[in-house]
PDB file of C-alpha atoms in Angstrom:
ATOM      1  CA  UNK A   1      -7.249 -30.200  -6.784  1.00 54.00           C
ATOM      2  CA  UNK A   2      -4.084 -31.459  -5.048  1.00 89.00           C
ATOM      3  CA  UNK A   3      -3.842 -32.329  -1.399  1.00 90.00           C
ATOM      4  CA  UNK A   4      -2.365 -28.939  -0.423  1.00 91.00           C
ATOM      5  CA  UNK A   5      -5.284 -27.003  -1.798  1.00 92.00           C
ATOM      6  CA  UNK A   6      -7.763 -29.486  -0.310  1.00 93.00           C
ATOM      7  CA  UNK A   7      -6.288 -29.174   3.206  1.00 93.00           C
ATOM      8  CA  UNK A   8      -6.155 -25.412   2.861  1.00 93.00           C
ATOM      9  CA  UNK A   9      -9.838 -25.195   1.943  1.00 94.00           C
ATOM     10  CA  UNK A  10     -10.778 -27.526   4.829  1.00 93.00           C
ATOM     11  CA  UNK A  11      -8.833 -25.327   7.283  1.00 94.00           C
ATOM     12  CA  UNK A  12     -10.365 -22.180   5.871  1.00 94.00           C
ATOM     13  CA  UNK A  13     -13.859 -23.669   6.270  1.00 95.00           C
ATOM     14  CA  UNK A  14     -13.089 -24.517   9.894  1.00 94.00           C
ATOM     15  CA  UNK A  15     -11.704 -21.038  10.539  1.00 94.00           C
ATOM     16  CA  UNK A  16     -14.825 -19.441   9.075  1.00 94.00           C
ATOM     17  CA  UNK A  17     -16.982 -21.654  11.259  1.00 94.00           C
ATOM     18  CA  UNK A  18     -14.877 -20.687  14.305  1.00 92.00           C
ATOM     19  CA  UNK A  19     -15.220 -17.005  13.378  1.00 92.00           C
ATOM     20  CA  UNK A  20     -18.996 -17.362  13.215  1.00 93.00           C
ATOM     21  CA  UNK A  21     -19.191 -19.011  16.624  1.00 92.00           C
ATOM     22  CA  UNK A  22     -16.627 -16.940  18.558  1.00 91.00           C
ATOM     23  CA  UNK A  23     -16.645 -13.684  16.546  1.00 91.00           C
ATOM     24  CA  UNK A  24     -12.841 -13.734  16.262  1.00 91.00           C
ATOM     25  CA  UNK A  25     -10.196 -15.571  14.277  1.00 92.00           C
ATOM     26  CA  UNK A  26      -8.693 -18.657  15.890  1.00 92.00           C
ATOM     27  CA  UNK A  27      -5.322 -18.216  17.572  1.00 91.00           C
ATOM     28  CA  UNK A  28      -2.658 -20.819  18.280  1.00 90.00           C
ATOM     29  CA  UNK A  29      -4.303 -21.817  21.584  1.00 91.00           C
ATOM     30  CA  UNK A  30      -7.623 -22.343  19.817  1.00 91.00           C
ATOM     31  CA  UNK A  31      -5.940 -24.566  17.274  1.00 91.00           C
ATOM     32  CA  UNK A  32      -4.280 -26.578  20.091  1.00 92.00           C
ATOM     33  CA  UNK A  33      -7.750 -27.009  21.681  1.00 93.00           C
ATOM     34  CA  UNK A  34      -9.435 -27.921  18.420  1.00 91.00           C
ATOM     35  CA  UNK A  35     -10.451 -31.508  17.657  1.00 92.00           C
ATOM     36  CA  UNK A  36      -7.746 -33.935  16.648  1.00 94.00           C
ATOM     37  CA  UNK A  37      -8.694 -33.942  12.968  1.00 94.00           C
ATOM     38  CA  UNK A  38      -8.271 -30.136  12.735  1.00 92.00           C
ATOM     39  CA  UNK A  39      -4.895 -30.319  14.477  1.00 93.00           C
ATOM     40  CA  UNK A  40      -3.862 -33.062  12.067  1.00 93.00           C
ATOM     41  CA  UNK A  41      -4.951 -30.905   9.094  1.00 93.00           C
ATOM     42  CA  UNK A  42      -2.778 -28.092  10.396  1.00 94.00           C
ATOM     43  CA  UNK A  43       0.181 -30.479  10.705  1.00 94.00           C
ATOM     44  CA  UNK A  44      -0.452 -31.756   7.185  1.00 93.00           C
ATOM     45  CA  UNK A  45      -0.792 -28.233   5.863  1.00 94.00           C
ATOM     46  CA  UNK A  46       2.585 -27.161   7.364  1.00 93.00           C
ATOM     47  CA  UNK A  47       4.413 -30.137   5.894  1.00 93.00           C
ATOM     48  CA  UNK A  48       2.759 -29.813   2.515  1.00 92.00           C
ATOM     49  CA  UNK A  49       3.521 -26.098   2.450  1.00 91.00           C
ATOM     50  CA  UNK A  50       7.188 -26.667   3.257  1.00 92.00           C
ATOM     51  CA  UNK A  51       7.446 -29.361   0.572  1.00 91.00           C
ATOM     52  CA  UNK A  52       5.759 -27.045  -1.976  1.00 88.00           C
ATOM     53  CA  UNK A  53       8.132 -24.171  -1.136  1.00 90.00           C
ATOM     54  CA  UNK A  54      11.185 -26.444  -1.414  1.00 90.00           C
ATOM     55  CA  UNK A  55      10.085 -27.831  -4.715  1.00 86.00           C
ATOM     56  CA  UNK A  56      10.056 -24.348  -6.229  1.00 77.00           C
ATOM     57  CA  UNK A  57       6.425 -24.165  -7.204  1.00 58.00           C
ATOM     58  CA  UNK A  58       5.708 -21.014  -5.332  1.00 50.00           C
ATOM     59  CA  UNK A  59       5.346 -17.371  -6.400  1.00 52.00           C
ATOM     60  CA  UNK A  60       8.303 -15.641  -8.059  1.00 48.00           C
ATOM     61  CA  UNK A  61       8.441 -12.992  -5.308  1.00 48.00           C
ATOM     62  CA  UNK A  62       9.716 -15.520  -2.850  1.00 47.00           C
ATOM     63  CA  UNK A  63      12.311 -16.866  -5.271  1.00 48.00           C
ATOM     64  CA  UNK A  64      14.834 -14.284  -4.082  1.00 47.00           C
ATOM     65  CA  UNK A  65      18.199 -15.487  -3.011  1.00 46.00           C
ATOM     66  CA  UNK A  66      18.146 -16.704   0.572  1.00 49.00           C
ATOM     67  CA  UNK A  67      20.898 -14.306   1.598  1.00 50.00           C
ATOM     68  CA  UNK A  68      19.317 -11.200   0.022  1.00 47.00           C
ATOM     69  CA  UNK A  69      16.625  -9.380   1.956  1.00 53.00           C
ATOM     70  CA  UNK A  70      15.523  -7.126  -0.879  1.00 55.00           C
ATOM     71  CA  UNK A  71      14.715  -7.669  -4.561  1.00 55.00           C
ATOM     72  CA  UNK A  72      17.417  -6.959  -7.109  1.00 56.00           C
ATOM     73  CA  UNK A  73      17.630  -3.353  -8.225  1.00 57.00           C
ATOM     74  CA  UNK A  74      16.168  -2.493 -11.651  1.00 54.00           C
ATOM     75  CA  UNK A  75      18.587  -1.287 -14.356  1.00 53.00           C
ATOM     76  CA  UNK A  76      19.594   2.376 -14.023  1.00 56.00           C
ATOM     77  CA  UNK A  77      18.356   3.342 -17.478  1.00 55.00           C
ATOM     78  CA  UNK A  78      14.771   2.502 -16.613  1.00 54.00           C
ATOM     79  CA  UNK A  79      14.484   5.108 -13.842  1.00 60.00           C
ATOM     80  CA  UNK A  80      11.503   7.352 -14.266  1.00 73.00           C
ATOM     81  CA  UNK A  81      13.058  10.251 -12.366  1.00 74.00           C
ATOM     82  CA  UNK A  82      16.496  11.594 -11.796  1.00 73.00           C
ATOM     83  CA  UNK A  83      18.899  10.492  -9.114  1.00 72.00           C
ATOM     84  CA  UNK A  84      18.634  13.925  -7.529  1.00 70.00           C
ATOM     85  CA  UNK A  85      15.091  12.933  -6.293  1.00 73.00           C
ATOM     86  CA  UNK A  86      16.278   9.913  -4.395  1.00 72.00           C
ATOM     87  CA  UNK A  87      16.242  10.162  -0.602  1.00 70.00           C
ATOM     88  CA  UNK A  88      19.962   9.556  -0.421  1.00 69.00           C
ATOM     89  CA  UNK A  89      20.608  12.734  -2.407  1.00 63.00           C
ATOM     90  CA  UNK A  90      18.518  14.867  -0.110  1.00 64.00           C
ATOM     91  CA  UNK A  91      20.357  17.108   2.368  1.00 66.00           C
ATOM     92  CA  UNK A  92      20.679  16.027   5.982  1.00 67.00           C
ATOM     93  CA  UNK A  93      18.500  17.232   8.838  1.00 70.00           C
ATOM     94  CA  UNK A  94      18.517  20.935   9.681  1.00 67.00           C
ATOM     95  CA  UNK A  95      21.182  22.062  12.148  1.00 68.00           C
ATOM     96  CA  UNK A  96      20.308  22.005  15.814  1.00 78.00           C
ATOM     97  CA  UNK A  97      19.525  25.357  17.373  1.00 73.00           C
ATOM     98  CA  UNK A  98      21.529  26.490  20.379  1.00 81.00           C
ATOM     99  CA  UNK A  99      19.781  27.755  23.472  1.00 83.00           C
ATOM    100  CA  UNK A 100      20.636  31.352  22.574  1.00 84.00           C
ATOM    101  CA  UNK A 101      19.177  30.970  19.077  1.00 81.00           C
ATOM    102  CA  UNK A 102      16.031  29.424  20.478  1.00 78.00           C
ATOM    103  CA  UNK A 103      15.598  32.227  22.991  1.00 82.00           C
ATOM    104  CA  UNK A 104      16.121  34.758  20.219  1.00 83.00           C
ATOM    105  CA  UNK A 105      13.496  33.125  18.001  1.00 78.00           C
ATOM    106  CA  UNK A 106      11.069  32.931  20.953  1.00 80.00           C
ATOM    107  CA  UNK A 107      11.560  36.639  21.714  1.00 81.00           C
ATOM    108  CA  UNK A 108      11.085  37.402  18.059  1.00 84.00           C
ATOM    109  CA  UNK A 109       7.849  35.436  17.916  1.00 82.00           C
ATOM    110  CA  UNK A 110       6.627  37.126  21.097  1.00 81.00           C
ATOM    111  CA  UNK A 111       7.402  40.517  19.670  1.00 80.00           C
ATOM    112  CA  UNK A 112       5.558  39.577  16.451  1.00 83.00           C
ATOM    113  CA  UNK A 113       2.609  38.408  18.521  1.00 82.00           C
ATOM    114  CA  UNK A 114       2.455  41.688  20.428  1.00 80.00           C
ATOM    115  CA  UNK A 115       2.561  43.723  17.212  1.00 83.00           C
ATOM    116  CA  UNK A 116      -0.181  41.588  15.756  1.00 87.00           C
ATOM    117  CA  UNK A 117      -2.267  41.990  18.856  1.00 85.00           C
ATOM    118  CA  UNK A 118      -1.828  45.781  18.875  1.00 83.00           C
ATOM    119  CA  UNK A 119      -2.683  46.027  15.158  1.00 86.00           C
ATOM    120  CA  UNK A 120      -5.811  43.933  15.627  1.00 86.00           C
ATOM    121  CA  UNK A 121      -6.849  46.060  18.606  1.00 82.00           C
ATOM    122  CA  UNK A 122      -6.336  49.199  16.571  1.00 80.00           C
ATOM    123  CA  UNK A 123      -8.284  47.748  13.659  1.00 80.00           C
ATOM    124  CA  UNK A 124     -11.106  46.722  15.971  1.00 79.00           C
ATOM    125  CA  UNK A 125     -11.326  50.299  17.455  1.00 74.00           C
ATOM    126  CA  UNK A 126     -11.377  51.850  14.007  1.00 71.00           C
ATOM    127  CA  UNK A 127     -14.068  49.470  12.763  1.00 69.00           C
ATOM    128  CA  UNK A 128     -16.128  50.085  15.878  1.00 63.00           C
ATOM    129  CA  UNK A 129     -15.886  53.853  15.332  1.00 60.00           C
ATOM    130  CA  UNK A 130     -17.021  53.417  11.730  1.00 60.00           C
ATOM    131  CA  UNK A 131     -20.034  51.352  12.796  1.00 59.00           C
ATOM    132  CA  UNK A 132     -20.975  53.860  15.520  1.00 58.00           C
ATOM    133  CA  UNK A 133     -20.468  56.909  13.258  1.00 57.00           C
ATOM    134  CA  UNK A 134     -22.917  55.493  10.653  1.00 57.00           C
ATOM    135  CA  UNK A 135     -25.833  55.790  13.019  1.00 55.00           C
TER     136      UNK A 135
END
């Protein structure tokens, strides 16, 4: 086991111990108030991690070009669906309603609600008459 992994495991062990005592993960202030050996381990860990990243022995996901923020696009022939399903190809947002259109829709929905209410009232009356007439 190299020094990087050793320091990392020591820090993880201290963090688990801290979690057991304080029932929370240590924050930066807790690390600053930790014993000198723990602070030294954190310093060592940071320098070892930077050195490891610069040497190129890190995961391939972080090997992207420094200027690019996203991974390179896969070849076009390997798409599993058509380009018409991409978000860019989708139509824009629906048009905004004017105040007059909004009022018309509200009046329409109110009219529909009144018709529905009247139909339900009529249905209730007829079902009550059927129940009463059976006795």
